[in-house]
GROMACS .gro file of C-alpha atoms in nm:
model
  365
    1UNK     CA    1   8.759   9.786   8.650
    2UNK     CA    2   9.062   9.950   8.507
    3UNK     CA    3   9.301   9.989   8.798
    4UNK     CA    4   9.505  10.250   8.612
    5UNK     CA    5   9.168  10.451   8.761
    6UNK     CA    6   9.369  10.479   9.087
    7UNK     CA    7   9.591  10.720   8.982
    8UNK     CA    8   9.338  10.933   8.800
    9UNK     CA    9   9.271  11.317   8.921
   10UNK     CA   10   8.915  11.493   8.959
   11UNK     CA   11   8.970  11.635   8.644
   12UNK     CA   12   9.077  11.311   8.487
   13UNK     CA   13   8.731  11.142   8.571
   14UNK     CA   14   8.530  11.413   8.448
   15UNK     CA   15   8.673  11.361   8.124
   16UNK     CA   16   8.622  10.969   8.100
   17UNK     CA   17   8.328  10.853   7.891
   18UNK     CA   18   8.291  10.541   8.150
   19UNK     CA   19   8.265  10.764   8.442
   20UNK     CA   20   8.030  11.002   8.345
   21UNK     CA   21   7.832  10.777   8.157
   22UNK     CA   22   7.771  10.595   8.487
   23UNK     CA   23   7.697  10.882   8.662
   24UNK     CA   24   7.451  11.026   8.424
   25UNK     CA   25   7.256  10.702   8.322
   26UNK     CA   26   7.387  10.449   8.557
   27UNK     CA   27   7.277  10.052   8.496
   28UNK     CA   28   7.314   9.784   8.725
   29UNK     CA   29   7.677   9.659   8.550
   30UNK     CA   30   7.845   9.957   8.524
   31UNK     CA   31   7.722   9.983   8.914
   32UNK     CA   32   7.853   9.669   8.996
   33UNK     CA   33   8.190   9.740   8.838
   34UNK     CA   34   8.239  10.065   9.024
   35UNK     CA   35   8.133   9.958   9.354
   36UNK     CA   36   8.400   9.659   9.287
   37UNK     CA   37   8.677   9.970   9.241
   38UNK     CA   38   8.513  10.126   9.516
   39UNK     CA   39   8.516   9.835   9.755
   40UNK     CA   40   8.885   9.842   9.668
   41UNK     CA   41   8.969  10.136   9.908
   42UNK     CA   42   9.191  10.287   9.607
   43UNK     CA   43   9.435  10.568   9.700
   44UNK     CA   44   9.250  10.851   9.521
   45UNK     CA   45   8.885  10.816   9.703
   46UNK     CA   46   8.908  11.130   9.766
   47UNK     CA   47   8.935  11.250   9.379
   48UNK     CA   48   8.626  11.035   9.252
   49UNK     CA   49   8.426  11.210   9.512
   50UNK     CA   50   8.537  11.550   9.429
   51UNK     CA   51   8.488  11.442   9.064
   52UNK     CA   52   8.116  11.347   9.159
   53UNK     CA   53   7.983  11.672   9.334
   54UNK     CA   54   8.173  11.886   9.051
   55UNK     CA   55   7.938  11.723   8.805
   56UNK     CA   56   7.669  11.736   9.006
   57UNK     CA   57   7.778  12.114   9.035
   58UNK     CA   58   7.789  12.162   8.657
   59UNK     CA   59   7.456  12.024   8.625
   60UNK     CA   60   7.308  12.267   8.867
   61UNK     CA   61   7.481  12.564   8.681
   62UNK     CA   62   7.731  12.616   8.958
   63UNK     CA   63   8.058  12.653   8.641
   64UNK     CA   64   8.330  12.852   8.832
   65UNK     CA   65   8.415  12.621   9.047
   66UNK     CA   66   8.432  12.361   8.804
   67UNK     CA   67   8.614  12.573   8.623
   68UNK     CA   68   8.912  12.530   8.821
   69UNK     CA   69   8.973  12.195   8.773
   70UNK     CA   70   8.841  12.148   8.414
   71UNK     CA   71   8.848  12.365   8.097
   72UNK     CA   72   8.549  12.578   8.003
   73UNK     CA   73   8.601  12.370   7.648
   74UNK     CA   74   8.524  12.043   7.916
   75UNK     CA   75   8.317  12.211   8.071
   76UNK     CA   76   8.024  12.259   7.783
   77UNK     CA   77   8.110  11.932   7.664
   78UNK     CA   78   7.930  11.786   7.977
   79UNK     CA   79   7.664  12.005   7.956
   80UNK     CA   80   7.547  11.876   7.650
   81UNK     CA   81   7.599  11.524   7.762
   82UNK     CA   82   7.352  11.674   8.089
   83UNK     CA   83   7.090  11.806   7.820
   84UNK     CA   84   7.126  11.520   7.635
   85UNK     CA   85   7.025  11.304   7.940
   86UNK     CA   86   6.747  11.507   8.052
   87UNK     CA   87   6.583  11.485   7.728
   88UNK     CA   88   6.600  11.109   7.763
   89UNK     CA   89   6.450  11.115   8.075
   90UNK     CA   90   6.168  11.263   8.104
   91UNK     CA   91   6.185  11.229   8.459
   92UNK     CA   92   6.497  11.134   8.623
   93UNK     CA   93   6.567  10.931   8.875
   94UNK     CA   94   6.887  10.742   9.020
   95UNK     CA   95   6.806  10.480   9.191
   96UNK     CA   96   7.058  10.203   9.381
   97UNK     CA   97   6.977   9.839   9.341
   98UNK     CA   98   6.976   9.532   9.596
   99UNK     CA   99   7.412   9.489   9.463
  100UNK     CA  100   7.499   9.874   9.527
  101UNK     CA  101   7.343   9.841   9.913
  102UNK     CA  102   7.518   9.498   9.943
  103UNK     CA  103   7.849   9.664   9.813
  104UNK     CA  104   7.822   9.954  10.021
  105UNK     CA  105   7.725   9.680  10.360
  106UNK     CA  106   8.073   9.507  10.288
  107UNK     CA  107   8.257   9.822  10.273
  108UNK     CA  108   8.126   9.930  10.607
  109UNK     CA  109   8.214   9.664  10.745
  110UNK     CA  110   8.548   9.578  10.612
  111UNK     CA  111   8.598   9.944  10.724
  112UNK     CA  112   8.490   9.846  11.090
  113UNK     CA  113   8.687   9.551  11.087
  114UNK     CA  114   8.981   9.794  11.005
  115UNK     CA  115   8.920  10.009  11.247
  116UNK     CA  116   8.884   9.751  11.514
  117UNK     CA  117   9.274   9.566  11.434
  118UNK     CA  118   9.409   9.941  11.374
  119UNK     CA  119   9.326  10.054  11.704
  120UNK     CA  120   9.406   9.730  11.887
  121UNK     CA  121   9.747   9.734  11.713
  122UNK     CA  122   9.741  10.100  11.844
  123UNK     CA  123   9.736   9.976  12.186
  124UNK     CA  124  10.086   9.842  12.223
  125UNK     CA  125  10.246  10.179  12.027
  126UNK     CA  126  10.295  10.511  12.097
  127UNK     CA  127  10.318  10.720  11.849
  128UNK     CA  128  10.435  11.022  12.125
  129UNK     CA  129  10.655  10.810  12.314
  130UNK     CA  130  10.845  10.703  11.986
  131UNK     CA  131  10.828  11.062  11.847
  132UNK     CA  132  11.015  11.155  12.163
  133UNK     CA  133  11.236  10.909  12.168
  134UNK     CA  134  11.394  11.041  11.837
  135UNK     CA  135  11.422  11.430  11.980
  136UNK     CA  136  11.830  11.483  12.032
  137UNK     CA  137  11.745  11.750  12.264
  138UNK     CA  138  11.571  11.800  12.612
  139UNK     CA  139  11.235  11.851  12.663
  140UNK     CA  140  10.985  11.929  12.974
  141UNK     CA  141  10.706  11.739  12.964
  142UNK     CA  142  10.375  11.858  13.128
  143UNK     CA  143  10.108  11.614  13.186
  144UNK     CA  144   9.750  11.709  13.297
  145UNK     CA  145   9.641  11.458  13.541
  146UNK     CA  146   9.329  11.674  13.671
  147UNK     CA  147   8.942  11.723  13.538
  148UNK     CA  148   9.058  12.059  13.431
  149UNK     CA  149   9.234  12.222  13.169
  150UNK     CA  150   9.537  12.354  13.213
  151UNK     CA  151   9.667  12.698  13.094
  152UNK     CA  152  10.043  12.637  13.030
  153UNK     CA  153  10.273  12.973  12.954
  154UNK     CA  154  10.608  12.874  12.691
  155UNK     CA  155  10.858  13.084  12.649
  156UNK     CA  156  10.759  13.277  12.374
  157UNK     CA  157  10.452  13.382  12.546
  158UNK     CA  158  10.247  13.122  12.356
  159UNK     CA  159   9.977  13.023  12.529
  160UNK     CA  160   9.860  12.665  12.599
  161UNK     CA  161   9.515  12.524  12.724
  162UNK     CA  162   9.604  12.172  12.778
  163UNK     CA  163   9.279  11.946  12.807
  164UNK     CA  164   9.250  11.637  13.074
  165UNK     CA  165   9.435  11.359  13.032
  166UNK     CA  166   9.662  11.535  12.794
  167UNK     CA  167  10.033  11.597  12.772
  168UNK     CA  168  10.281  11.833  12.601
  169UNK     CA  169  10.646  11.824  12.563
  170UNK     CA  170  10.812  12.137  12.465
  171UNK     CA  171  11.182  12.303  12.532
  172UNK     CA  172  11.229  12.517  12.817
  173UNK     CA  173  11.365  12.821  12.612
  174UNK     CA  174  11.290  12.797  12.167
  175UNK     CA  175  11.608  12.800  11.953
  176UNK     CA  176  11.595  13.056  11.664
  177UNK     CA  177  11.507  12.789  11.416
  178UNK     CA  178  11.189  12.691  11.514
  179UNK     CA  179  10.954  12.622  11.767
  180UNK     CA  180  10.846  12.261  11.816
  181UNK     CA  181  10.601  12.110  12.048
  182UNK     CA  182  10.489  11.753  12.077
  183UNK     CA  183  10.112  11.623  12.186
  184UNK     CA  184   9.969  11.357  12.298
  185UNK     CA  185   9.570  11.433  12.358
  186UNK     CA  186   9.373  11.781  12.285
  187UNK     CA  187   9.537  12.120  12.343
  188UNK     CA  188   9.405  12.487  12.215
  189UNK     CA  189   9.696  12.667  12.137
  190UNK     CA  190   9.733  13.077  12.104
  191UNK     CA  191  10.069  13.160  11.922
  192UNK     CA  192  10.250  13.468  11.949
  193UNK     CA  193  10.339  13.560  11.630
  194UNK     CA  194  10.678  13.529  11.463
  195UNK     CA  195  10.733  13.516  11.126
  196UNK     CA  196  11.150  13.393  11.129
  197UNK     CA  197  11.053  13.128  11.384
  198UNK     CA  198  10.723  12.881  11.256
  199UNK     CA  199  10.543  12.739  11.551
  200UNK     CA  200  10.533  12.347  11.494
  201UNK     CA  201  10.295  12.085  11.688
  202UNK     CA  202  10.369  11.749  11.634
  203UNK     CA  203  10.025  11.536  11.689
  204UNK     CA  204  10.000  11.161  11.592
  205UNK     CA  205  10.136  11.178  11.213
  206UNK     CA  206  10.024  11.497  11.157
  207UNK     CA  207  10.261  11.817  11.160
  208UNK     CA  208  10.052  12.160  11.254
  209UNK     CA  209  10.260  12.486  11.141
  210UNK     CA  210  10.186  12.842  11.193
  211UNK     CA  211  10.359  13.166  11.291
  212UNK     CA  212  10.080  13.307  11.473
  213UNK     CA  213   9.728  13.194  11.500
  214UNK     CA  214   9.499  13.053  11.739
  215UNK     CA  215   9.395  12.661  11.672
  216UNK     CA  216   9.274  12.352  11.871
  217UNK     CA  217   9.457  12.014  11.792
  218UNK     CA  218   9.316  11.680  11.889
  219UNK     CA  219   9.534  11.333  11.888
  220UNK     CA  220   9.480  11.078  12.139
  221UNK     CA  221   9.680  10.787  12.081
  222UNK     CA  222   9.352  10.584  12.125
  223UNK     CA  223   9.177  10.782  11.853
  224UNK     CA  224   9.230  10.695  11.467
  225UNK     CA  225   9.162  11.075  11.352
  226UNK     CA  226   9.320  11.359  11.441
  227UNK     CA  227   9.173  11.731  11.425
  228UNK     CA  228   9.312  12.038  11.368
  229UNK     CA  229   9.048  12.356  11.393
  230UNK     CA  230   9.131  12.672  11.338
  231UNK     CA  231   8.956  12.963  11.540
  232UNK     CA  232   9.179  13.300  11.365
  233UNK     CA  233   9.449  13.330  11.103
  234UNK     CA  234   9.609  13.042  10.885
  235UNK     CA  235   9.745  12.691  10.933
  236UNK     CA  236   9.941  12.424  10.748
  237UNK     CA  237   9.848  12.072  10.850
  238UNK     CA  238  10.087  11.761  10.652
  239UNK     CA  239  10.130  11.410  10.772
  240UNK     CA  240  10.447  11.416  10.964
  241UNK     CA  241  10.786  11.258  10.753
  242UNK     CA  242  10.964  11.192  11.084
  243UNK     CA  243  11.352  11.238  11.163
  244UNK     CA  244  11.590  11.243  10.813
  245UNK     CA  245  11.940  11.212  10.830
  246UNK     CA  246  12.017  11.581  10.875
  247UNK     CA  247  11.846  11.502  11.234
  248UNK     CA  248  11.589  11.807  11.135
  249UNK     CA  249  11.189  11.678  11.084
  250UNK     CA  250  11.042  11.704  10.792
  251UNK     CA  251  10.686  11.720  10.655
  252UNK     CA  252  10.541  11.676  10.299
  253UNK     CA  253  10.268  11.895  10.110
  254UNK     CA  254   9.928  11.920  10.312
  255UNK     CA  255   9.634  12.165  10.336
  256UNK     CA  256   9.583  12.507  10.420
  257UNK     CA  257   9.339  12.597  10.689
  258UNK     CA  258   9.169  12.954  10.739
  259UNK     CA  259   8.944  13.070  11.020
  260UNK     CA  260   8.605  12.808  11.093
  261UNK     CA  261   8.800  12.558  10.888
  262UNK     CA  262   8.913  12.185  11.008
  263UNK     CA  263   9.124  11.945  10.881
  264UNK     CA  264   9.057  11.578  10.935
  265UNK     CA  265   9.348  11.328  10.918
  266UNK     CA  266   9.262  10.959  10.897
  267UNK     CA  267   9.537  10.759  11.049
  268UNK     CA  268   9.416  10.428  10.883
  269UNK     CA  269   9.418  10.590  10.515
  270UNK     CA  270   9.659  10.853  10.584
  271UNK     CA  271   9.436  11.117  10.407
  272UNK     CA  272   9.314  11.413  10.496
  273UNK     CA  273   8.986  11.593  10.446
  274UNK     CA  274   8.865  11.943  10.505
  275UNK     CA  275   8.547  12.077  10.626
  276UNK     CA  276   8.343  12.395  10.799
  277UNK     CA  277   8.386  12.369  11.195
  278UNK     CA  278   8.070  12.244  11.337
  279UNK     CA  279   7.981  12.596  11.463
  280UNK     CA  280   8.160  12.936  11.272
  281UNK     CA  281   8.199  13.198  11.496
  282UNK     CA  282   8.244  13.539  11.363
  283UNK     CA  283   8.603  13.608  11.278
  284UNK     CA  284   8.605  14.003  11.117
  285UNK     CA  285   8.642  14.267  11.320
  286UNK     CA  286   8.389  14.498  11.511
  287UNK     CA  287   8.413  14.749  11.233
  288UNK     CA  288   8.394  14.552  10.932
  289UNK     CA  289   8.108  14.373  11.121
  290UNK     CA  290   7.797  14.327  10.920
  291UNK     CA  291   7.489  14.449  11.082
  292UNK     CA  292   7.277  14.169  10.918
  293UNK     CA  293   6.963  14.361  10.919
  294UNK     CA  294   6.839  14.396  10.548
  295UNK     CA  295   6.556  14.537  10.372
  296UNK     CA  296   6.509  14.457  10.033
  297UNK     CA  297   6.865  14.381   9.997
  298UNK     CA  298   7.051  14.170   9.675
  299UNK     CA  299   7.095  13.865   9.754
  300UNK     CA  300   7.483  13.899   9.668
  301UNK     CA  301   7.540  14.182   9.890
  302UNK     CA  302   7.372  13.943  10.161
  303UNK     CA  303   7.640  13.649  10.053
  304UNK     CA  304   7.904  13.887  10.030
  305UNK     CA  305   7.844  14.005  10.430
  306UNK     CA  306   7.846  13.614  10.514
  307UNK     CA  307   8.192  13.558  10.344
  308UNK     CA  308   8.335  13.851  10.492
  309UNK     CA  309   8.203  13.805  10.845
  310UNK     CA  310   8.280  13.483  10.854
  311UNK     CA  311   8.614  13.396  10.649
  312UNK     CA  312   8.425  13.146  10.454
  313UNK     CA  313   8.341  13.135  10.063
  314UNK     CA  314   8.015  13.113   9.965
  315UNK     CA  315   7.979  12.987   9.603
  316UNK     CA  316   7.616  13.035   9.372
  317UNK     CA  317   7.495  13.096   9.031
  318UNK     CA  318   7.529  13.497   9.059
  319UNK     CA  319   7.329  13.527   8.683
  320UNK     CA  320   7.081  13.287   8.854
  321UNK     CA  321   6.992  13.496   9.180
  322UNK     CA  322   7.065  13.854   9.048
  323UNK     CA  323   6.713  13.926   9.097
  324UNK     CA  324   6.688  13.791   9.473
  325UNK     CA  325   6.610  14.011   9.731
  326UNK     CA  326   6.615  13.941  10.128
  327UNK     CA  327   6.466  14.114  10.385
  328UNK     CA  328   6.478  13.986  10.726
  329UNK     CA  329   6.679  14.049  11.086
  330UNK     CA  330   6.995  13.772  11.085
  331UNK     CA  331   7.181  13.940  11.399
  332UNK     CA  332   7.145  13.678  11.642
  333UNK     CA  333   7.089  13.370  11.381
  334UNK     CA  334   7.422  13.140  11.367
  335UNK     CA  335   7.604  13.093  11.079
  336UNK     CA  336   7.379  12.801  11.020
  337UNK     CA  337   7.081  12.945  11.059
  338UNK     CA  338   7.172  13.234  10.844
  339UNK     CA  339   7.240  12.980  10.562
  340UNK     CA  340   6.866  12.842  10.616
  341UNK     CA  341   6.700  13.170  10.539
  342UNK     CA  342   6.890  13.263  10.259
  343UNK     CA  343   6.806  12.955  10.091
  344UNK     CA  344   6.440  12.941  10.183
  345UNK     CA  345   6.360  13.297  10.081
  346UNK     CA  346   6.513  13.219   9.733
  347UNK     CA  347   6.432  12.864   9.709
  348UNK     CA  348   6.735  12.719   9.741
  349UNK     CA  349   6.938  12.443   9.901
  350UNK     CA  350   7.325  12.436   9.992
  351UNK     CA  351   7.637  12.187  10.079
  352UNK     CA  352   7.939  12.233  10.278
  353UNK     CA  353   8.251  12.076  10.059
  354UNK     CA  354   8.632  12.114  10.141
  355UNK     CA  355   8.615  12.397  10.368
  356UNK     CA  356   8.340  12.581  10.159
  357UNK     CA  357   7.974  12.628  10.102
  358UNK     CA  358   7.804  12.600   9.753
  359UNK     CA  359   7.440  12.733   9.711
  360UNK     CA  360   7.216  12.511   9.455
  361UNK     CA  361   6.927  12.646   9.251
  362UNK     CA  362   6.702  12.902   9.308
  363UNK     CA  363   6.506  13.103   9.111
  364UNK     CA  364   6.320  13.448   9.183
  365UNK     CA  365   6.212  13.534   8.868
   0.00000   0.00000   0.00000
């Protein structure tokens, strides 16, 4: 396999005749050759993936978000290739061979092999004690030796829920820079907001900035992720540059989180990934509040209510379900559950990808 691959973008695969080819009429070489790259951990994983549910995505009809990455030009290209396919086969089916399961086994278990000398290696470092070691200036460190957490008060009326076996260095009084804080463990955090002064956790190799914002970060030492979930406003997550001669930290590009979103840093691959928190809470306020009781109501309107109750964007084939209609009672359902009985009453399915959720099919014609 071409290793120039490992610098190639999303877009970049959807454009190559070898990719697509194998993922619209795959044979046991070309599988063989991309498990290979894949087996190869390259640096843009995370791209080939993205590349593979945006095709899947065109193929189900789903072309605005693909339309951010390629052009609509690209776009109908690979939509004749998809016709083309399907009148090939008259009825498709991918299916993985004895090599793609054997691949996949040795990847696993190179990856738990990984795992296994990264966190024993982990064992004589400490990523917060060398952290700390660099700060020029004094810190108080609070440590939470008890079974509960504990609520800790900083200076700028922050507040902090530190978890057990947790601890938290921070300076007695901010400067008018900044405001930095360094973790080792799990800590929910509730910033007071100031927008000339950014409010910056330092967490393993990750960098957490915000002006004001409620979040949870999570980064044991013993752990090789760290979290970052974000209950109300907006947060920047990066993987943390350390000191540079200026003495001032710096941090390169990252994500952006928003309300019921989590970011996911790997500290074997350095990457990060972003995803719906396990359970969304309602974030919009009591009078923009939904009711969620409908009555022969459009489907849209229905989607609409779940994006704006719960900060999260909800992407479908609006031409596809203009003609959907839901009537049922969703006030007590979770966001979950919601999700469900959309997609059964209009015969549809749905994934949850970076942060988002995407609605496939359906049809009530």
């Amino acid at each position: 396999m071409d290793h120039s691959l490992d610098t190639c973008s999303a877009a970049d695969f959807l454009l190559s005749d070898e990719f697509v080819s194998h993922q619209l009429e795959p044979t046991p070489e070309t599988a063989l050759l991309w498990d290979a790259w894949l087996a190869s951990n390259p640096p843009n994983l995370a791209e080939w993936n993205r590349a593979v549910y945006l095709l899947e995505s065109i193929r189900q009809g789903l072309h605005q978000y693909a339309g951010k990455v390629i052009s609509e030009e690209a776009i109908e290209g690979l939509l004749a290739r998809i016709r083309g396919t399907n009148q090939r086969q008259a009825a498709p089916v991918r299916r993985i061979g004895y090599p793609r399961w054997a691949a996949a086994a040795v990847v696993v278990l190179l990856s738990g092999l990984l795992a296994y000398w990264w966190l024993g290696r982990q064992g004589s470092q400490s990523y917060y004690t060398t952290r700390m070691a660099d700060v020029r200036n004094a810190f108080t460190e609070r440590v939470n030796q008890t079974n509960a957490v504990e609520t800790i008060v900083l200076s700028d009326s922050s507040v902090v829920k530190l978890a057990p076996g947790s601890r938290i260095s921070f300076k007695p009084s901010f400067d008018a820079a900044s405001r930095e804080v360094y973790l080792s463990g799990e800590a929910d955090f509730k910033v007071s907001r100031d927008v000339r002064r950014p409010f910056l956790v330092y967490a393993n190799e990750v960098v957490t900035r915000v002006l004001g914002t409620q979040f949870t970060v999570r980064a044991f030492d013993a752990e090789a992720k760290v979290l970052v979930n974000v209950s109300s406003g907006q947060v920047s997550v990066s993987k943390d540059q350390g000191i540079v001669d200026s003495g001032k930290p710096q941090s390169a590009s990252g994500l952006l989180l928003l309300p019921n979103q989590q970011a996911v840093f790997s500290r074997q691959s350095e990457e990060f990934s972003k995803s719906i928190v396990p359970e969304p809470r309602v974030v919009g306020t009591a009078a923009r509040k939904p009711s969620f009781e409908y009555d022969a109501v459009p489907v849209g309107q229905v989607i609409r209510d779940m994006e704006e109750a719960y900060g999260i964007s909800v992407l479908y084939n609006k031409e596809q379900l203009k003609n959907c209609e839901l009537s049922a009672s969703l006030k007590t359902e979770t966001f979950e559950e919601k999700l469900r009985v959309i997609c059964t009453t209009i015969n549809a399915d749905y994934q949850k990808l970076d942060g988002q959720v995407v609605i496939h099919g359906g049809d009530c014609r």
